[in-house]
Amino acid sequence: MNYRLNHLKELESESIFVLREVASQFENPVLLFSGGKDSILVSYLAKKAFYPSRIPFPFLHVDTGHNFPETMEYRDRWMEHLGARLLVGSVQDAIDRGLVTEELGVNSSRNYLQTAVLLEALEKGKFDAALGGARRDEEKARAKERFFSHRDEFGQWDPKNQRPELWNLFNGRKRIGEHFRIFPISNWTELDVWQYLAAEKVPLPSLYFAHPRKVFQRDGILLADSEFIPKKPDEVVEERSVRCRTIGDVTCTGVWESTAATIEEIILEVAASRKTERGGRADDKRSETAMEDRKKDGYF
């Protein structure tokens, strides 16, 4: 397949422009890295934006301690490939110190606990901008974000108090203690991401490709069998051919039944899908405004 589509080059150019604007406007930015395809894309674009120099800011991964092993293995390989400096914020350490309290019960997850760990890491590192791979097409709350999304001194987001961005002019001015979340791939779609990664032959975690895995169904979502997820008495574990469309904490990341074992097959599958990739995220289903509520509290 030929993925050298003109609109992908335009999106690449726009994202690289945003990345360079961050480097010029902020004193101490950091790139948030989850190991998912979108953060991989942002890190790859950052390498392009500043080549042949090294990426001029560190990476930050908020580790829940309940990640897929494949994600952690890929993260370490990719950081070595990029020559990037990786910082890690640990949810387990935050629990041990009493900063956050572990949820209990069959629906417990550490996903919500990431917010306090992220805000602490940003404060500790005195970062004034945090780059990430959120896209506007993912979810309705993320559609309200700007490229430069202002956060107050408590790390909180007010969707009604964001700055206009006309003619690619970005306003990064802030008061002491405030910071910005930066979204360089805001205008990309899931299909754009896959087509670009295919064109550039970017290596990806094996979780994105169809593979046999033990799973069970809960509330209409397939979850990977894991020691971190207590099962209800009526939940039956069985092996199916599945893959991830998003990658996050294993307790809330739904998997999709699929036979797409190559990137070409994934592109065809995504193009035909009528469900969004976050339709399999259990954390988004806790309430109608789950994502927006978390973002207001400081979640990415």
mmCIF file with all atom_site columns, C-alpha atoms in Angstrom, residues 62-67 90-93 95-96 100-103 107-115 117 228 249-252 286 299:
data_model
loop_
_atom_site.group_PDB
_atom_site.id
_atom_site.type_symbol
_atom_site.label_atom_id
_atom_site.label_alt_id
_atom_site.label_comp_id
_atom_site.label_asym_id
_atom_site.label_entity_id
_atom_site.label_seq_id
_atom_site.pdbx_PDB_ins_code
_atom_site.Cartn_x
_atom_site.Cartn_y
_atom_site.Cartn_z
_atom_site.occupancy
_atom_site.B_iso_or_equiv
_atom_site.pdbx_formal_charge
_atom_site.auth_seq_id
_atom_site.auth_comp_id
_atom_site.auth_asym_id
_atom_site.auth_atom_id
_atom_site.pdbx_PDB_model_num
ATOM 1  C CA . VAL A 1 62  ? 3.385   7.453  34.789 1.00 0.00 ? 62  VAL A CA 1
ATOM 2  C CA . ASP A 1 63  ? 3.682   3.768  35.707 1.00 0.00 ? 63  ASP A CA 1
ATOM 3  C CA . THR A 1 64  ? 0.567   2.329  37.333 1.00 0.00 ? 64  THR A CA 1
ATOM 4  C CA . GLY A 1 65  ? 2.344   -0.923 38.164 1.00 0.00 ? 65  GLY A CA 1
ATOM 5  C CA . HIS A 1 66  ? -0.519  -2.686 36.378 1.00 0.00 ? 66  HIS A CA 1
ATOM 6  C CA . ASN A 1 67  ? 0.702   -2.282 32.811 1.00 0.00 ? 67  ASN A CA 1
ATOM 7  C CA . SER A 1 90  ? 5.230   5.412  40.146 1.00 0.00 ? 90  SER A CA 1
ATOM 8  C CA . VAL A 1 91  ? 1.646   4.894  41.316 1.00 0.00 ? 91  VAL A CA 1
ATOM 9  C CA . GLN A 1 92  ? 2.817   2.066  43.586 1.00 0.00 ? 92  GLN A CA 1
ATOM 10 C CA . ASP A 1 93  ? 5.276   4.429  45.271 1.00 0.00 ? 93  ASP A CA 1
ATOM 11 C CA . ILE A 1 95  ? 0.310   4.349  47.358 1.00 0.00 ? 95  ILE A CA 1
ATOM 12 C CA . ASP A 1 96  ? 3.163   3.338  49.671 1.00 0.00 ? 96  ASP A CA 1
ATOM 13 C CA . VAL A 1 100 ? -3.175  8.135  46.962 1.00 0.00 ? 100 VAL A CA 1
ATOM 14 C CA . THR A 1 101 ? -5.382  5.318  48.207 1.00 0.00 ? 101 THR A CA 1
ATOM 15 C CA . GLU A 1 102 ? -5.741  2.054  46.310 1.00 0.00 ? 102 GLU A CA 1
ATOM 16 C CA . GLU A 1 103 ? -9.257  1.307  45.085 1.00 0.00 ? 103 GLU A CA 1
ATOM 17 C CA . ASN A 1 107 ? -14.043 -2.780 39.451 1.00 0.00 ? 107 ASN A CA 1
ATOM 18 C CA . SER A 1 108 ? -10.978 -1.226 41.072 1.00 0.00 ? 108 SER A CA 1
ATOM 19 C CA . SER A 1 109 ? -8.379  0.413  38.853 1.00 0.00 ? 109 SER A CA 1
ATOM 20 C CA . ARG A 1 110 ? -5.233  2.439  39.296 1.00 0.00 ? 110 ARG A CA 1
ATOM 21 C CA . ASN A 1 111 ? -6.024  4.546  36.255 1.00 0.00 ? 111 ASN A CA 1
ATOM 22 C CA . TYR A 1 112 ? -7.584  7.359  38.312 1.00 0.00 ? 112 TYR A CA 1
ATOM 23 C CA . LEU A 1 113 ? -4.578  7.375  40.642 1.00 0.00 ? 113 LEU A CA 1
ATOM 24 C CA . GLN A 1 114 ? -2.330  8.544  37.814 1.00 0.00 ? 114 GLN A CA 1
ATOM 25 C CA . THR A 1 115 ? -3.539  12.139 38.118 1.00 0.00 ? 115 THR A CA 1
ATOM 26 C CA . VAL A 1 117 ? 1.288   11.118 40.411 1.00 0.00 ? 117 VAL A CA 1
ATOM 27 C CA . PHE A 1 228 ? -4.716  -7.369 38.785 1.00 0.00 ? 228 PHE A CA 1
ATOM 28 C CA . ASP A 1 249 ? -3.587  0.233  32.492 1.00 0.00 ? 249 ASP A CA 1
ATOM 29 C CA . VAL A 1 250 ? -4.510  -3.435 32.057 1.00 0.00 ? 250 VAL A CA 1
ATOM 30 C CA . THR A 1 251 ? -7.485  -3.086 34.447 1.00 0.00 ? 251 THR A CA 1
ATOM 31 C CA . CYS A 1 252 ? -9.368  -0.673 32.179 1.00 0.00 ? 252 CYS A CA 1
ATOM 32 C CA . ARG A 1 286 ? -17.814 5.225  34.840 1.00 0.00 ? 286 ARG A CA 1
ATOM 33 C CA . TYR A 1 299 ? -5.594  14.112 34.121 1.00 0.00 ? 299 TYR A CA 1
#
